[in-house]
Amino acid sequence: MHKLFGESEVTLLSRVVLCLSGVHQFFLDTFMTVFSVGRTLCSTLDREYMFQKYHQTTVNADFTCGYMLLFGTLTFTSQGICNFVNILLMELMGNLIKERAESALKKAASEHETISDSDQNILFYVCGFIARSLKKRYSRSKSACPKKKKCLEKLVLKSPNSTFISRFSNWMSKNDRGGLLYLCDDFFLLVREFEMSIRKHVNLQNLSAKTLLCDNLKEHVLESFMVKHYCDKLFGDIDGDMDIVQSTILEDILCLFLTVRGYAITRVKRNELAKDSQPKKKSSGLRHSLKALTANLNS
């Protein structure tokens, strides 16, 4: 098309637009209203707000008049300018979202360093327990959706060349009696994100009656950007109405994890309380006896 009729107005505009003064500041001010300060896109509300602001901005008459006035000095048609701006907005939006996603990934990677290798060994073991439990549940239930079973198949390790199998499978191998499943890396990373979200939300030093309520914890975990990221990596390529299936199987996985995590926290706190309530035994050693005898003689 370009070879027959020459270059399009969009291509020509892209070459001269950087020479215009005020273009950079115009689009910077525009996107500052879309990406408001303090919004990280990690929650559904943040993302809904961003796309709502983006739509309001692109259909705003002041915005249209602004870029028409900005490019009006150039010898291009109104339709050519509109096409150029629409393409530019889509490219800018895509790049900005990509940058936000990469920033979230880097932040998550730095936070994962706070989890010790022993904790990750246990998390890998918990992953196998969750997958095994769901497999039993779906096989026994006549009402279980076939797509759920298909999703469950994607959790199981297909290749022995797994990063986390070699690092964190020791504890699992030691406790495996033939019933546990070895999981793919993305499922382990998803469960690890559950753990990170719980650690951020729950203050183990100041527990209360409402701290471990499953509904509150589920809402907090499911809003995590990284949880949605790994869920999409696991189940995003399955055809059909996967939104409902993803949400239900993700909730099933999360409920099992919260049950295990809640029992673990409760057990630790119960042991601490039992230890504190036990009366301290007096030492019956020779040194203690001699000190007591000396104190009696001096008195």
mmCIF file of C-alpha atoms in Angstrom, residues 45-265:
data_model
loop_
_atom_site.group_PDB
_atom_site.id
_atom_site.type_symbol
_atom_site.label_atom_id
_atom_site.label_comp_id
_atom_site.label_asym_id
_atom_site.label_seq_id
_atom_site.Cartn_x
_atom_site.Cartn_y
_atom_site.Cartn_z
ATOM 1 C CA LEU A 45 -10.020 -1.520 41.958
ATOM 2 C CA ASP A 46 -6.743 0.109 40.892
ATOM 3 C CA ARG A 47 -6.919 -1.426 37.419
ATOM 4 C CA GLU A 48 -10.604 -0.542 36.989
ATOM 5 C CA TYR A 49 -9.872 3.021 38.039
ATOM 6 C CA MET A 50 -6.959 3.260 35.580
ATOM 7 C CA PHE A 51 -8.965 2.040 32.570
ATOM 8 C CA GLN A 52 -11.890 4.246 33.550
ATOM 9 C CA LYS A 53 -9.604 7.288 33.646
ATOM 10 C CA TYR A 54 -8.008 6.225 30.350
ATOM 11 C CA HIS A 55 -11.402 6.007 28.636
ATOM 12 C CA GLN A 56 -12.542 9.329 30.104
ATOM 13 C CA THR A 57 -9.351 10.979 28.879
ATOM 14 C CA THR A 58 -9.459 9.645 25.322
ATOM 15 C CA VAL A 59 -13.095 10.693 24.764
ATOM 16 C CA ASN A 60 -12.722 14.059 26.441
ATOM 17 C CA ALA A 61 -13.426 16.999 24.106
ATOM 18 C CA ASP A 62 -10.670 19.085 25.721
ATOM 19 C CA PHE A 63 -8.133 16.324 24.982
ATOM 20 C CA THR A 64 -9.252 16.139 21.337
ATOM 21 C CA CYS A 65 -9.092 19.906 20.927
ATOM 22 C CA GLY A 66 -5.690 19.916 22.627
ATOM 23 C CA TYR A 67 -3.962 17.535 20.235
ATOM 24 C CA MET A 68 -5.752 19.033 17.213
ATOM 25 C CA LEU A 69 -4.419 22.442 18.206
ATOM 26 C CA LEU A 70 -0.982 20.960 18.857
ATOM 27 C CA PHE A 71 -0.738 19.271 15.440
ATOM 28 C CA GLY A 72 -2.843 21.835 13.599
ATOM 29 C CA THR A 73 0.190 23.708 12.360
ATOM 30 C CA LEU A 74 1.165 20.674 10.287
ATOM 31 C CA THR A 75 -0.279 19.956 6.858
ATOM 32 C CA PHE A 76 -2.167 16.784 7.775
ATOM 33 C CA THR A 77 -5.845 15.873 7.692
ATOM 34 C CA SER A 78 -7.905 15.597 10.860
ATOM 35 C CA GLN A 79 -8.415 11.886 10.229
ATOM 36 C CA GLY A 80 -4.683 11.300 9.881
ATOM 37 C CA ILE A 81 -4.012 13.135 13.169
ATOM 38 C CA CYS A 82 -6.743 11.126 14.966
ATOM 39 C CA ASN A 83 -5.315 7.843 13.676
ATOM 40 C CA PHE A 84 -1.819 8.819 14.779
ATOM 41 C CA VAL A 85 -2.955 9.815 18.285
ATOM 42 C CA ASN A 86 -4.985 6.606 18.734
ATOM 43 C CA ILE A 87 -2.000 4.449 17.761
ATOM 44 C CA LEU A 88 0.290 6.505 19.998
ATOM 45 C CA LEU A 89 -2.070 6.166 22.969
ATOM 46 C CA MET A 90 -2.291 2.382 22.579
ATOM 47 C CA GLU A 91 1.503 2.092 22.367
ATOM 48 C CA LEU A 92 2.016 4.334 25.384
ATOM 49 C CA MET A 93 -0.590 2.479 27.423
ATOM 50 C CA GLY A 94 0.918 -0.896 26.571
ATOM 51 C CA ASN A 95 4.452 0.210 27.447
ATOM 52 C CA LEU A 96 3.375 1.811 30.713
ATOM 53 C CA ILE A 97 1.472 -1.302 31.827
ATOM 54 C CA LYS A 98 4.471 -3.441 30.849
ATOM 55 C CA GLU A 99 6.770 -1.233 32.931
ATOM 56 C CA ARG A 100 4.421 -1.466 35.912
ATOM 57 C CA ALA A 101 4.292 -5.275 35.578
ATOM 58 C CA GLU A 102 8.093 -5.555 35.375
ATOM 59 C CA SER A 103 8.414 -3.279 38.392
ATOM 60 C CA ALA A 104 6.019 -5.525 40.354
ATOM 61 C CA LEU A 105 8.020 -8.619 39.344
ATOM 62 C CA LYS A 106 11.288 -7.061 40.515
ATOM 63 C CA LYS A 107 9.716 -6.017 43.816
ATOM 64 C CA ALA A 108 8.294 -9.518 44.337
ATOM 65 C CA ALA A 109 11.690 -11.086 43.588
ATOM 66 C CA SER A 110 13.355 -8.955 46.269
ATOM 67 C CA GLU A 111 10.629 -9.834 48.799
ATOM 68 C CA HIS A 112 11.057 -13.570 48.172
ATOM 69 C CA GLU A 113 14.578 -13.358 49.556
ATOM 70 C CA THR A 114 13.023 -13.013 53.021
ATOM 71 C CA ILE A 115 11.690 -16.596 52.819
ATOM 72 C CA SER A 116 14.281 -19.098 54.021
ATOM 73 C CA ASP A 117 15.142 -22.266 52.112
ATOM 74 C CA SER A 118 13.637 -24.410 54.887
ATOM 75 C CA ASP A 119 10.333 -22.528 54.579
ATOM 76 C CA GLN A 120 10.371 -22.994 50.812
ATOM 77 C CA ASN A 121 11.021 -26.719 51.273
ATOM 78 C CA ILE A 122 7.871 -26.884 53.378
ATOM 79 C CA LEU A 123 5.923 -24.814 50.845
ATOM 80 C CA PHE A 124 6.937 -27.225 48.102
ATOM 81 C CA TYR A 125 5.654 -30.081 50.248
ATOM 82 C CA VAL A 126 2.382 -28.194 50.836
ATOM 83 C CA CYS A 127 2.017 -27.761 47.060
ATOM 84 C CA GLY A 128 2.078 -31.532 46.629
ATOM 85 C CA PHE A 129 -0.488 -31.970 49.401
ATOM 86 C CA ILE A 130 -2.837 -29.393 47.821
ATOM 87 C CA ALA A 131 -2.645 -30.978 44.367
ATOM 88 C CA ARG A 132 -3.215 -34.460 45.779
ATOM 89 C CA SER A 133 -6.203 -33.299 47.825
ATOM 90 C CA LEU A 134 -7.823 -31.565 44.859
ATOM 91 C CA LYS A 135 -7.246 -34.604 42.658
ATOM 92 C CA LYS A 136 -9.097 -36.790 45.176
ATOM 93 C CA ARG A 137 -11.902 -34.243 45.559
ATOM 94 C CA TYR A 138 -12.512 -33.826 41.832
ATOM 95 C CA SER A 139 -12.318 -37.569 41.133
ATOM 96 C CA ARG A 140 -14.945 -38.346 43.765
ATOM 97 C CA SER A 141 -17.306 -35.500 42.873
ATOM 98 C CA LYS A 142 -19.751 -36.213 40.061
ATOM 99 C CA SER A 143 -20.460 -32.496 39.686
ATOM 100 C CA ALA A 144 -16.786 -31.553 39.219
ATOM 101 C CA CYS A 145 -16.271 -29.579 36.033
ATOM 102 C CA PRO A 146 -14.067 -31.387 33.447
ATOM 103 C CA LYS A 147 -12.245 -28.108 32.895
ATOM 104 C CA LYS A 148 -11.247 -28.124 36.552
ATOM 105 C CA LYS A 149 -9.608 -31.503 36.060
ATOM 106 C CA LYS A 150 -7.880 -30.141 32.974
ATOM 107 C CA CYS A 151 -6.582 -27.203 35.013
ATOM 108 C CA LEU A 152 -5.359 -29.621 37.670
ATOM 109 C CA GLU A 153 -3.325 -31.508 35.062
ATOM 110 C CA LYS A 154 -1.376 -28.322 34.329
ATOM 111 C CA LEU A 155 -0.153 -28.177 37.921
ATOM 112 C CA VAL A 156 1.687 -31.482 37.760
ATOM 113 C CA LEU A 157 5.333 -31.516 36.727
ATOM 114 C CA LYS A 158 5.817 -32.641 33.115
ATOM 115 C CA SER A 159 9.599 -32.452 32.911
ATOM 116 C CA PRO A 160 12.202 -33.490 35.502
ATOM 117 C CA ASN A 161 14.261 -30.382 34.630
ATOM 118 C CA SER A 162 12.505 -28.170 37.148
ATOM 119 C CA THR A 163 14.268 -25.321 38.929
ATOM 120 C CA PHE A 164 12.534 -25.833 42.244
ATOM 121 C CA ILE A 165 12.468 -29.632 42.150
ATOM 122 C CA SER A 166 16.257 -29.648 42.499
ATOM 123 C CA ARG A 167 16.276 -26.968 45.220
ATOM 124 C CA PHE A 168 13.295 -27.603 47.467
ATOM 125 C CA SER A 169 12.234 -31.232 47.007
ATOM 126 C CA ASN A 170 14.354 -32.688 49.849
ATOM 127 C CA TRP A 171 11.708 -32.333 52.539
ATOM 128 C CA MET A 172 9.009 -33.603 50.182
ATOM 129 C CA SER A 173 11.062 -36.632 49.152
ATOM 130 C CA LYS A 174 11.716 -37.461 52.802
ATOM 131 C CA ASN A 175 8.002 -37.414 53.701
ATOM 132 C CA ASP A 176 6.580 -38.832 50.485
ATOM 133 C CA ARG A 177 4.984 -42.265 50.833
ATOM 134 C CA GLY A 178 3.983 -42.479 47.181
ATOM 135 C CA GLY A 179 0.901 -40.257 47.290
ATOM 136 C CA LEU A 180 2.317 -36.764 46.856
ATOM 137 C CA LEU A 181 2.559 -35.035 43.498
ATOM 138 C CA TYR A 182 5.547 -33.064 42.226
ATOM 139 C CA LEU A 183 4.386 -29.745 40.849
ATOM 140 C CA CYS A 184 5.476 -27.386 38.100
ATOM 141 C CA ASP A 185 7.428 -24.246 38.923
ATOM 142 C CA ASP A 186 4.562 -21.810 38.291
ATOM 143 C CA PHE A 187 2.310 -23.574 40.793
ATOM 144 C CA PHE A 188 5.034 -23.428 43.431
ATOM 145 C CA LEU A 189 5.485 -19.716 42.691
ATOM 146 C CA LEU A 190 1.721 -19.189 43.002
ATOM 147 C CA VAL A 191 1.633 -20.848 46.434
ATOM 148 C CA ARG A 192 4.703 -18.868 47.464
ATOM 149 C CA GLU A 193 2.818 -15.694 46.570
ATOM 150 C CA PHE A 194 0.020 -16.874 48.862
ATOM 151 C CA GLU A 195 2.576 -17.117 51.656
ATOM 152 C CA MET A 196 4.004 -13.661 50.881
ATOM 153 C CA SER A 197 0.520 -12.111 50.933
ATOM 154 C CA ILE A 198 -0.261 -13.761 54.270
ATOM 155 C CA ARG A 199 3.003 -12.522 55.779
ATOM 156 C CA LYS A 200 2.219 -8.976 54.644
ATOM 157 C CA HIS A 201 -1.332 -9.068 55.969
ATOM 158 C CA VAL A 202 -1.015 -11.065 59.196
ATOM 159 C CA ASN A 203 0.979 -9.776 62.154
ATOM 160 C CA LEU A 204 1.997 -12.961 63.947
ATOM 161 C CA GLN A 205 3.090 -10.980 66.995
ATOM 162 C CA ASN A 206 -0.349 -9.435 67.444
ATOM 163 C CA LEU A 207 -2.964 -12.065 66.631
ATOM 164 C CA SER A 208 -6.639 -11.497 67.343
ATOM 165 C CA ALA A 209 -9.894 -13.405 66.864
ATOM 166 C CA LYS A 210 -10.353 -11.935 63.360
ATOM 167 C CA THR A 211 -6.761 -12.207 62.154
ATOM 168 C CA LEU A 212 -7.117 -15.628 60.525
ATOM 169 C CA LEU A 213 -10.645 -15.293 59.123
ATOM 170 C CA CYS A 214 -10.567 -17.042 55.726
ATOM 171 C CA ASP A 215 -12.879 -14.584 53.943
ATOM 172 C CA ASN A 216 -10.686 -11.594 54.781
ATOM 173 C CA LEU A 217 -7.481 -13.420 53.895
ATOM 174 C CA LYS A 218 -8.924 -14.755 50.621
ATOM 175 C CA GLU A 219 -9.952 -11.275 49.539
ATOM 176 C CA HIS A 220 -6.505 -9.904 50.318
ATOM 177 C CA VAL A 221 -4.617 -12.717 48.547
ATOM 178 C CA LEU A 222 -6.814 -12.774 45.430
ATOM 179 C CA GLU A 223 -6.261 -9.041 44.936
ATOM 180 C CA SER A 224 -2.500 -9.569 44.656
ATOM 181 C CA PHE A 225 -1.038 -8.647 41.275
ATOM 182 C CA MET A 226 1.468 -11.519 41.382
ATOM 183 C CA VAL A 227 -1.201 -14.088 42.255
ATOM 184 C CA LYS A 228 -3.160 -13.058 39.158
ATOM 185 C CA HIS A 229 0.064 -13.137 37.142
ATOM 186 C CA TYR A 230 0.914 -16.740 38.019
ATOM 187 C CA CYS A 231 -2.711 -17.820 37.687
ATOM 188 C CA ASP A 232 -2.737 -16.505 34.113
ATOM 189 C CA LYS A 233 0.532 -18.305 33.384
ATOM 190 C CA LEU A 234 -0.918 -21.574 34.646
ATOM 191 C CA PHE A 235 -4.406 -21.490 33.154
ATOM 192 C CA GLY A 236 -4.412 -18.681 30.582
ATOM 193 C CA ASP A 237 -3.990 -20.929 27.531
ATOM 194 C CA ILE A 238 -6.995 -23.172 28.258
ATOM 195 C CA ASP A 239 -9.894 -22.543 25.867
ATOM 196 C CA GLY A 240 -13.478 -21.893 26.869
ATOM 197 C CA ASP A 241 -15.110 -19.899 29.632
ATOM 198 C CA MET A 242 -12.035 -19.968 31.831
ATOM 199 C CA ASP A 243 -12.746 -16.917 34.001
ATOM 200 C CA ILE A 244 -15.207 -18.842 36.163
ATOM 201 C CA VAL A 245 -13.078 -22.004 36.164
ATOM 202 C CA GLN A 246 -9.930 -20.071 37.061
ATOM 203 C CA SER A 247 -11.633 -18.265 39.920
ATOM 204 C CA THR A 248 -13.167 -21.457 41.359
ATOM 205 C CA ILE A 249 -10.053 -23.631 41.173
ATOM 206 C CA LEU A 250 -7.935 -20.764 42.480
ATOM 207 C CA GLU A 251 -10.290 -20.434 45.439
ATOM 208 C CA ASP A 252 -10.118 -24.193 46.028
ATOM 209 C CA ILE A 253 -6.317 -24.045 46.064
ATOM 210 C CA LEU A 254 -6.312 -20.988 48.319
ATOM 211 C CA CYS A 255 -8.819 -22.483 50.786
ATOM 212 C CA LEU A 256 -6.655 -25.568 51.236
ATOM 213 C CA PHE A 257 -3.553 -23.412 51.684
ATOM 214 C CA LEU A 258 -5.262 -21.189 54.272
ATOM 215 C CA THR A 259 -6.444 -24.264 56.163
ATOM 216 C CA VAL A 260 -2.906 -25.655 56.329
ATOM 217 C CA ARG A 261 -1.442 -22.242 57.169
ATOM 218 C CA GLY A 262 -4.038 -21.554 59.845
ATOM 219 C CA TYR A 263 -3.382 -24.883 61.575
ATOM 220 C CA ALA A 264 0.362 -24.207 61.473
ATOM 221 C CA ILE A 265 0.026 -20.755 63.061
#
